[in-house]
JSON list of C-alpha atoms in Angstrom, two decimals:
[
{"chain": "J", "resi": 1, "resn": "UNK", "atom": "CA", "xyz": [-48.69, -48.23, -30.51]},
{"chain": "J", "resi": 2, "resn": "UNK", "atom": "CA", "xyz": [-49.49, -44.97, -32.46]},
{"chain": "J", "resi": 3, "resn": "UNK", "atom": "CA", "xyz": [-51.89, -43.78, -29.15]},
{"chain": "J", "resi": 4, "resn": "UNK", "atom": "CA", "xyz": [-49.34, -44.73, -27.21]},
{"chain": "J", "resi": 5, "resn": "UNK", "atom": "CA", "xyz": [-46.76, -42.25, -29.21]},
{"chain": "J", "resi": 6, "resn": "UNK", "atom": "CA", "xyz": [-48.95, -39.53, -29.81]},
{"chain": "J", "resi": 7, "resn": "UNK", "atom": "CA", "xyz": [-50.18, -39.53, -26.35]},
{"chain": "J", "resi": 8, "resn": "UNK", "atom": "CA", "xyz": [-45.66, -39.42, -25.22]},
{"chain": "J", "resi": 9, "resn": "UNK", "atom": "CA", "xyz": [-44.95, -36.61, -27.81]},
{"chain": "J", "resi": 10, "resn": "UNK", "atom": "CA", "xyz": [-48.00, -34.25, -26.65]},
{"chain": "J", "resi": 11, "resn": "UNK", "atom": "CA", "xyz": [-47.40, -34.51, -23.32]},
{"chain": "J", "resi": 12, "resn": "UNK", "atom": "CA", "xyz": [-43.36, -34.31, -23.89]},
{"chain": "J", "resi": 13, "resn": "UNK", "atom": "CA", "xyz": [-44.19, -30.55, -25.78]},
{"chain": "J", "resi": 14, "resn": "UNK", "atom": "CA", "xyz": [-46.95, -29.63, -23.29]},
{"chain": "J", "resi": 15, "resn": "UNK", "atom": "CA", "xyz": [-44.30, -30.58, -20.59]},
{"chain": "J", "resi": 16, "resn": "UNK", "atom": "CA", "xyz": [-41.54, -28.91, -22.34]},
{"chain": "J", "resi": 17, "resn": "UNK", "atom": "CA", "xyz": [-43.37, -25.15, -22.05]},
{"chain": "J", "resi": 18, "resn": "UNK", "atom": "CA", "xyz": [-44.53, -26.27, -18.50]},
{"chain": "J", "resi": 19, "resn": "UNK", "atom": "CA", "xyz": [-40.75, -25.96, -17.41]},
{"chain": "J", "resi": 20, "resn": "UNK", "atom": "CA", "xyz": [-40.05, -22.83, -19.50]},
{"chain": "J", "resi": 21, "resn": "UNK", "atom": "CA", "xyz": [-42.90, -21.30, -18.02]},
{"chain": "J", "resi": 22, "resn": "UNK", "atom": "CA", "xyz": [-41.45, -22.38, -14.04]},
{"chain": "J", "resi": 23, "resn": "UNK", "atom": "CA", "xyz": [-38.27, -21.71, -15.12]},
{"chain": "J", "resi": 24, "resn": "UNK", "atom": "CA", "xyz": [-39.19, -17.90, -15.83]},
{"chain": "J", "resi": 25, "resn": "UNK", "atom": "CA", "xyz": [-41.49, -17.83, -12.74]},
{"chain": "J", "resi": 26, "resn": "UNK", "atom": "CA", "xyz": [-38.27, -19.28, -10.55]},
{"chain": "J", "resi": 27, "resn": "UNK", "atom": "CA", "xyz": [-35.80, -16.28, -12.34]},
{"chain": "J", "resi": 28, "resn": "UNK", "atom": "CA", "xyz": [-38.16, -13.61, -11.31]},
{"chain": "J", "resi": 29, "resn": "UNK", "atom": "CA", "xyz": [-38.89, -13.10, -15.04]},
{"chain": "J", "resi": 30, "resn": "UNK", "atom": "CA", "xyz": [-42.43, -12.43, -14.71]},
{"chain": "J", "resi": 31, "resn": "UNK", "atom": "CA", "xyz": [-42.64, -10.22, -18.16]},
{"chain": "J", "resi": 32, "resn": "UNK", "atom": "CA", "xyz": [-41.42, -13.36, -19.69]},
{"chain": "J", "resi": 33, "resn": "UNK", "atom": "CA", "xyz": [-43.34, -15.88, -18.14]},
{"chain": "J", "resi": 34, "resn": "UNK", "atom": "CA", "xyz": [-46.42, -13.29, -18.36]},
{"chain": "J", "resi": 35, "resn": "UNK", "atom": "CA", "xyz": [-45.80, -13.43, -22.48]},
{"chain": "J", "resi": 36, "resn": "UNK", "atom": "CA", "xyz": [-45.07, -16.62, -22.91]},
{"chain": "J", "resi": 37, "resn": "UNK", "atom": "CA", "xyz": [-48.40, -17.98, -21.20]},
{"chain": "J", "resi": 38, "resn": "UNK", "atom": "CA", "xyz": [-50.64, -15.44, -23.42]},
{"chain": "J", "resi": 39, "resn": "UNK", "atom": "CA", "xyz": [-48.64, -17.17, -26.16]},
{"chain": "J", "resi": 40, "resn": "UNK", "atom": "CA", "xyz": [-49.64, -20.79, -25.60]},
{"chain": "J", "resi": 41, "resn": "UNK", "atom": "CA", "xyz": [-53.33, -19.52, -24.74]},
{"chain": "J", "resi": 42, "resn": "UNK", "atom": "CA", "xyz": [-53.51, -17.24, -27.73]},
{"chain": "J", "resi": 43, "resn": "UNK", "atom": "CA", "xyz": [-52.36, -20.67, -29.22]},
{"chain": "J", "resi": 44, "resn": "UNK", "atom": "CA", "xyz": [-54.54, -23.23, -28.10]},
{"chain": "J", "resi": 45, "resn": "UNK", "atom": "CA", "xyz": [-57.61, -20.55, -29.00]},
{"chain": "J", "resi": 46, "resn": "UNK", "atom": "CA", "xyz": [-56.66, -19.95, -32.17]},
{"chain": "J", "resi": 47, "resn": "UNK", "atom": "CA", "xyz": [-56.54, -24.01, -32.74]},
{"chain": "J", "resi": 48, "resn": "UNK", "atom": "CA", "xyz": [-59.35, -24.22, -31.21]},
{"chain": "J", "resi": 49, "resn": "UNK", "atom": "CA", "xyz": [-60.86, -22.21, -33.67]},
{"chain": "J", "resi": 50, "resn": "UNK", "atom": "CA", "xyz": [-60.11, -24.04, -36.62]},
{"chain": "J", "resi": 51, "resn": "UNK", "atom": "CA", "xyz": [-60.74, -27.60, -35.01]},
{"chain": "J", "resi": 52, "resn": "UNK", "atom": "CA", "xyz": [-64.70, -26.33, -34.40]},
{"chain": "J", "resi": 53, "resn": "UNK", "atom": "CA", "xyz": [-65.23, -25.66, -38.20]},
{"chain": "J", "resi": 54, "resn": "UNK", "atom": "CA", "xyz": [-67.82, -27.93, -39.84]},
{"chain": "J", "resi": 55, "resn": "UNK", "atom": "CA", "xyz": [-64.75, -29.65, -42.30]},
{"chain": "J", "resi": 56, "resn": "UNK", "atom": "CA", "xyz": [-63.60, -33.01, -40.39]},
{"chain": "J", "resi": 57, "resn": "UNK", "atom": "CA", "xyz": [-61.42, -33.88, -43.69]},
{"chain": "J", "resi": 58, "resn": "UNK", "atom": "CA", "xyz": [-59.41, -31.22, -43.42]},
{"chain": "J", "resi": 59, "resn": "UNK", "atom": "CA", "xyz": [-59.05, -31.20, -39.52]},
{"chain": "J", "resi": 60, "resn": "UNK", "atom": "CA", "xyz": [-58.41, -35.15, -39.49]},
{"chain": "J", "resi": 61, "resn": "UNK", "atom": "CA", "xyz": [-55.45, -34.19, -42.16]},
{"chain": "J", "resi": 62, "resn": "UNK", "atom": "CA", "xyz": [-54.29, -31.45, -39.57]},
{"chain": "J", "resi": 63, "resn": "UNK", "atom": "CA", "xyz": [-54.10, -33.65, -37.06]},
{"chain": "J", "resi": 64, "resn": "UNK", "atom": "CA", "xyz": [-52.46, -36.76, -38.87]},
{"chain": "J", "resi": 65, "resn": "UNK", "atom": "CA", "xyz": [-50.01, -34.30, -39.92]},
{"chain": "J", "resi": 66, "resn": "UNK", "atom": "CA", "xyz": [-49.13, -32.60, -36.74]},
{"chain": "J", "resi": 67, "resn": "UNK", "atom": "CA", "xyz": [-49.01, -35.92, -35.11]},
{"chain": "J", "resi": 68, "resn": "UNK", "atom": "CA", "xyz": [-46.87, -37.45, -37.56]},
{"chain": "J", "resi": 69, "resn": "UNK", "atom": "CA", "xyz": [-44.38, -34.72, -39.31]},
{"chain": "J", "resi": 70, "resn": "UNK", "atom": "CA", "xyz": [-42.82, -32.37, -36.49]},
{"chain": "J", "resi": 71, "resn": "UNK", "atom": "CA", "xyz": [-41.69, -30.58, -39.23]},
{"chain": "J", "resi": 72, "resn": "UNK", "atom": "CA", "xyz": [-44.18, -27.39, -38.83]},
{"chain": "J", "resi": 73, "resn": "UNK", "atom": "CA", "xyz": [-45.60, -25.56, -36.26]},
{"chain": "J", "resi": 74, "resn": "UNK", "atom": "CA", "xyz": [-48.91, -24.13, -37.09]},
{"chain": "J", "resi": 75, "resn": "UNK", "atom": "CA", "xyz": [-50.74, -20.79, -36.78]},
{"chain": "J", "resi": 76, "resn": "UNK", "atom": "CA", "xyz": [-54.51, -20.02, -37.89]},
{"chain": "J", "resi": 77, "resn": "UNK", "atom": "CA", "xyz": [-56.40, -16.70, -38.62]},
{"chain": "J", "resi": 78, "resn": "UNK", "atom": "CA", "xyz": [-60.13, -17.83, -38.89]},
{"chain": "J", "resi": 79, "resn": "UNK", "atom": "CA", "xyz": [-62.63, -14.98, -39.96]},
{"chain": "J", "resi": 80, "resn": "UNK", "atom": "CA", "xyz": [-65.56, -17.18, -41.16]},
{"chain": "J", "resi": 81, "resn": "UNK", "atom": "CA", "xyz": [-69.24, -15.62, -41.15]},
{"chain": "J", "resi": 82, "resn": "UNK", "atom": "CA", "xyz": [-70.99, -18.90, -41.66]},
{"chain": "J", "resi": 83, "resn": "UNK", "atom": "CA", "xyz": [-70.57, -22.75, -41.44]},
{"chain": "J", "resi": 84, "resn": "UNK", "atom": "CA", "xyz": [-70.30, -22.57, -45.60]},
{"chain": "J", "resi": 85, "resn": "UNK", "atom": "CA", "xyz": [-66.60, -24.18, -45.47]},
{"chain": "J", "resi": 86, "resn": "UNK", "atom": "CA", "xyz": [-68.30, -27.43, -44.40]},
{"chain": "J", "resi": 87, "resn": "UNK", "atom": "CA", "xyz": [-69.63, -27.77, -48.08]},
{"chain": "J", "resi": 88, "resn": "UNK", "atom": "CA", "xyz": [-65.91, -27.26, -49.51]},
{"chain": "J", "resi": 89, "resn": "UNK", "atom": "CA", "xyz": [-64.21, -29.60, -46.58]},
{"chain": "J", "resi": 90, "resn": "UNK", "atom": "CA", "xyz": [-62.91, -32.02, -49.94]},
{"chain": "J", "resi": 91, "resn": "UNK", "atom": "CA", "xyz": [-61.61, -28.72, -51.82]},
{"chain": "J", "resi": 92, "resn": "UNK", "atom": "CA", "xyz": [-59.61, -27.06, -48.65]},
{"chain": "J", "resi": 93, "resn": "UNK", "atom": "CA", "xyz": [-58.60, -30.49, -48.05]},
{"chain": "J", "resi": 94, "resn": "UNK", "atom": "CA", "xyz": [-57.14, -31.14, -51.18]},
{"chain": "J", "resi": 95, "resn": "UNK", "atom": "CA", "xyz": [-55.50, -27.64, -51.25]},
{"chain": "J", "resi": 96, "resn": "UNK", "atom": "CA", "xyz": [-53.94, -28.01, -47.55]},
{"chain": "J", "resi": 97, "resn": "UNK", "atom": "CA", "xyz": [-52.20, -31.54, -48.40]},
{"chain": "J", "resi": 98, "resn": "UNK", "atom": "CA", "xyz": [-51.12, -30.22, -51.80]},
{"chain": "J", "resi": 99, "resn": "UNK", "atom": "CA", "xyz": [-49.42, -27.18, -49.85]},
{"chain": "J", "resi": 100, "resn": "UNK", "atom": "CA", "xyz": [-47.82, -29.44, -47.42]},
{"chain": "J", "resi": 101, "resn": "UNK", "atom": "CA", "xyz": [-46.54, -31.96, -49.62]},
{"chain": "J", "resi": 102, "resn": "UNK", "atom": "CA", "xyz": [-44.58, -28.87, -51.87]},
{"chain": "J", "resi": 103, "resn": "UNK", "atom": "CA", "xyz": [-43.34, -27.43, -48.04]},
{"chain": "J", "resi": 104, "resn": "UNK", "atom": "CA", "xyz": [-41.84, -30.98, -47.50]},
{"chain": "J", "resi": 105, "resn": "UNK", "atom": "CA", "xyz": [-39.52, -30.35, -50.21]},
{"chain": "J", "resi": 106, "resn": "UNK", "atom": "CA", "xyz": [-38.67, -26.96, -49.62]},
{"chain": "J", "resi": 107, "resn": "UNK", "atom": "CA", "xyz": [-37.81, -27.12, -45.76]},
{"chain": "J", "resi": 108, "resn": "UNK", "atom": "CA", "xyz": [-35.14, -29.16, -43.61]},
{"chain": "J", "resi": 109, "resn": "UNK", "atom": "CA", "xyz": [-35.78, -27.47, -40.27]},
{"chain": "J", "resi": 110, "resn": "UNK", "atom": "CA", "xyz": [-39.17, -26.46, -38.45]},
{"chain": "J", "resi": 111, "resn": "UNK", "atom": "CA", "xyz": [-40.95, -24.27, -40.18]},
{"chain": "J", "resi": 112, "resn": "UNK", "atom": "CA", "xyz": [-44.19, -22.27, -39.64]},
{"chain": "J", "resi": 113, "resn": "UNK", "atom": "CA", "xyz": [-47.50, -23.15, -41.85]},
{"chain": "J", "resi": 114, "resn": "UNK", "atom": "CA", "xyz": [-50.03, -20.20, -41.14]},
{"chain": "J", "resi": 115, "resn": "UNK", "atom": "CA", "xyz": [-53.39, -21.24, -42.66]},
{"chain": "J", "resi": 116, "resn": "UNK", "atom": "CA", "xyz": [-55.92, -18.59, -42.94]},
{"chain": "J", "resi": 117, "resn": "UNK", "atom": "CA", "xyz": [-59.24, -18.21, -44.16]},
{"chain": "J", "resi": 118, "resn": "UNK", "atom": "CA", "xyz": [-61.51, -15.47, -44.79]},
{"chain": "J", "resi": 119, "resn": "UNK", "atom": "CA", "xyz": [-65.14, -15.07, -45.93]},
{"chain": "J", "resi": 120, "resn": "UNK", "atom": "CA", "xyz": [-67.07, -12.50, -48.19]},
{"chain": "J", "resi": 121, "resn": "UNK", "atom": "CA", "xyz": [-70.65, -12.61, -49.66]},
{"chain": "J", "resi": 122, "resn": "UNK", "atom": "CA", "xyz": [-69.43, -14.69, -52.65]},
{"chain": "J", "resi": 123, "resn": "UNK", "atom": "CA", "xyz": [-66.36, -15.94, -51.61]},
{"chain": "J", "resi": 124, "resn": "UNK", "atom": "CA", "xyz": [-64.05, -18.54, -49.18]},
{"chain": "J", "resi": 125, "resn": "UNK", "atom": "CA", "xyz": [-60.58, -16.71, -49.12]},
{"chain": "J", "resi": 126, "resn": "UNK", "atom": "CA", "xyz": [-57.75, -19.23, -47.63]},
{"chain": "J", "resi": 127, "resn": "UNK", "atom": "CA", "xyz": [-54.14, -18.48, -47.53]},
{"chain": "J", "resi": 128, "resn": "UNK", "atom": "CA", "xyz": [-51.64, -21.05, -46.66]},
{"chain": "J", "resi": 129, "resn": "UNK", "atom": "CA", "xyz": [-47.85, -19.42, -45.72]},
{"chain": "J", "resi": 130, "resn": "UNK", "atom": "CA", "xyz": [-45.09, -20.79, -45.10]},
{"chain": "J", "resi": 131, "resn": "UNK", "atom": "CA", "xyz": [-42.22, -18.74, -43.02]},
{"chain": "J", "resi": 132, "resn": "UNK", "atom": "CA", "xyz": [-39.19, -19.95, -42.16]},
{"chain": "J", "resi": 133, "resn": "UNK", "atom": "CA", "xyz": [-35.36, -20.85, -43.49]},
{"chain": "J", "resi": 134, "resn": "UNK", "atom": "CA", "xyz": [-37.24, -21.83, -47.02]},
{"chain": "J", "resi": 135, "resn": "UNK", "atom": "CA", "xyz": [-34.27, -23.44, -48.84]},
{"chain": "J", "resi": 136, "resn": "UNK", "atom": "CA", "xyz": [-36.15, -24.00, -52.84]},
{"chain": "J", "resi": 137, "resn": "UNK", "atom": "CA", "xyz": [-38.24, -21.00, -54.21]},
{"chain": "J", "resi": 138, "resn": "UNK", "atom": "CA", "xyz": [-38.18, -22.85, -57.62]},
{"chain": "J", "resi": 139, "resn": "UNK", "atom": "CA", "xyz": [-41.20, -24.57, -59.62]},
{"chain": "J", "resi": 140, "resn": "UNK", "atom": "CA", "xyz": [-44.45, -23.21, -57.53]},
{"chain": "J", "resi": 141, "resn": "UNK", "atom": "CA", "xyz": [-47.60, -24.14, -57.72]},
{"chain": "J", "resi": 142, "resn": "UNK", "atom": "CA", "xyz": [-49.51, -21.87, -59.95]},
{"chain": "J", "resi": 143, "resn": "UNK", "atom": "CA", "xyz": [-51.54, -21.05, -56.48]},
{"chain": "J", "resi": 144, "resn": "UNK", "atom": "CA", "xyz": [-48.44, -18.88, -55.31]},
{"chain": "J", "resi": 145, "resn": "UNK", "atom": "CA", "xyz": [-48.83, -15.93, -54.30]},
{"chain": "J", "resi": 146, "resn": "UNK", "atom": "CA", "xyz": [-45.34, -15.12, -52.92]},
{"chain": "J", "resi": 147, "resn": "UNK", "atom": "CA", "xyz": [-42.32, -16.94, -53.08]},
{"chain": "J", "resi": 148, "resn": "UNK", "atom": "CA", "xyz": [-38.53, -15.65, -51.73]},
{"chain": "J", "resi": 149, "resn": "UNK", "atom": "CA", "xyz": [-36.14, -17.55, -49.32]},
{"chain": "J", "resi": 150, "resn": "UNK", "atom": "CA", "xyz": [-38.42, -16.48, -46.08]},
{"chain": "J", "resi": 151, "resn": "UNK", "atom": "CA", "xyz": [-42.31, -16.89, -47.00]},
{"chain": "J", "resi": 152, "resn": "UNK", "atom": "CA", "xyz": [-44.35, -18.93, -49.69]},
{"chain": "J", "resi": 153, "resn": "UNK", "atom": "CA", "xyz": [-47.89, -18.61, -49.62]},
{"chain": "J", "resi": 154, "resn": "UNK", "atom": "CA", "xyz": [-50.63, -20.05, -51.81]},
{"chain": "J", "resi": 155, "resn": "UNK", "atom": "CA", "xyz": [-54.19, -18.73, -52.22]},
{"chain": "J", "resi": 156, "resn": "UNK", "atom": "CA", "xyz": [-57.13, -20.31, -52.97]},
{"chain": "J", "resi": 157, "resn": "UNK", "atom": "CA", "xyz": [-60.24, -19.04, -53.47]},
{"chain": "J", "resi": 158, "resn": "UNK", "atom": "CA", "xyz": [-63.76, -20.55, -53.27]},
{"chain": "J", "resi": 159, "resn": "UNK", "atom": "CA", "xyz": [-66.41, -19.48, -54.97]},
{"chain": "J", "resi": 160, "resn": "UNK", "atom": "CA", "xyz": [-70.15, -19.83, -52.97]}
]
């Protein structure tokens, strides 16, 4: 039954910017249908991005939780120079469910999770944002980088 609902709810979003996009085309809004179809490409590519890193922990958490909390959209900068994040999959993991479970308490409405990671000779930088109507800047993790009623976002950094 799970296939059966993941496969319905993909194809229910994926249809639901189809008609946006034909509804645009069918106004004459060509600007707007023009922006909104970089949009989902710019999208899907920067997905695409993440879901090719060597770290199949922390993708098969992405996925479980897109599939099963519609709570957050999700963004991704990736700047990695090497497949190095594969050795940390456990650590980035770790950090990306402990994010997400403090977001669950501090959002009631769709949210955006931006996860970002960066690399340097010594280091594995990733940042994990949250934007959005953030209702409880109280108690953060010790990770936190900034905290108000619009963005939290946790750091972590890896040492190579």
């Amino acid at each position: 039954m799970h296939n059966v609902e993941t496969y319905m709810k993909t194809k229910h979003d994926l249809a639901n910017q189809l008609q946006l996009l034909d509804a645009y085309f069918t106004l004459g809004q060509q600007d707007k249908a023009e922006r909104l179809s970089k949009n989902i490409i710019a999208k899907f590519r920067d997905e695409q991005q993440f879901l090719k890193l060597n770290c199949p922990k922390s993708i098969q958490y992405y996925v479980d939780t897109t599939l099963d909390e519609r709570l957050f959209e999700w963004s991704f900068e990736i700047e990695l120079l090497t497949s190095a994040i594969g050795n940390y999959d456990e650590i980035l993991k770790a950090f990306i469910q402990t994010c997400i479970m403090d977001y669950k308490n501090r959002v009631d409405t769709k949210s955006l999770v931006t996860i970002s990671l960066f690399e340097t000779d010594d280091e594995i930088e990733c940042i994990f944002a949250l934007t959005g109507n953030i209702k409880d800047t109280s108690d953060v993790l010790s990770s936190c980088t900034i905290v108000n009623d619009e963005i939290i976002e946790y750091k972590l950094e890896i040492r190579k």
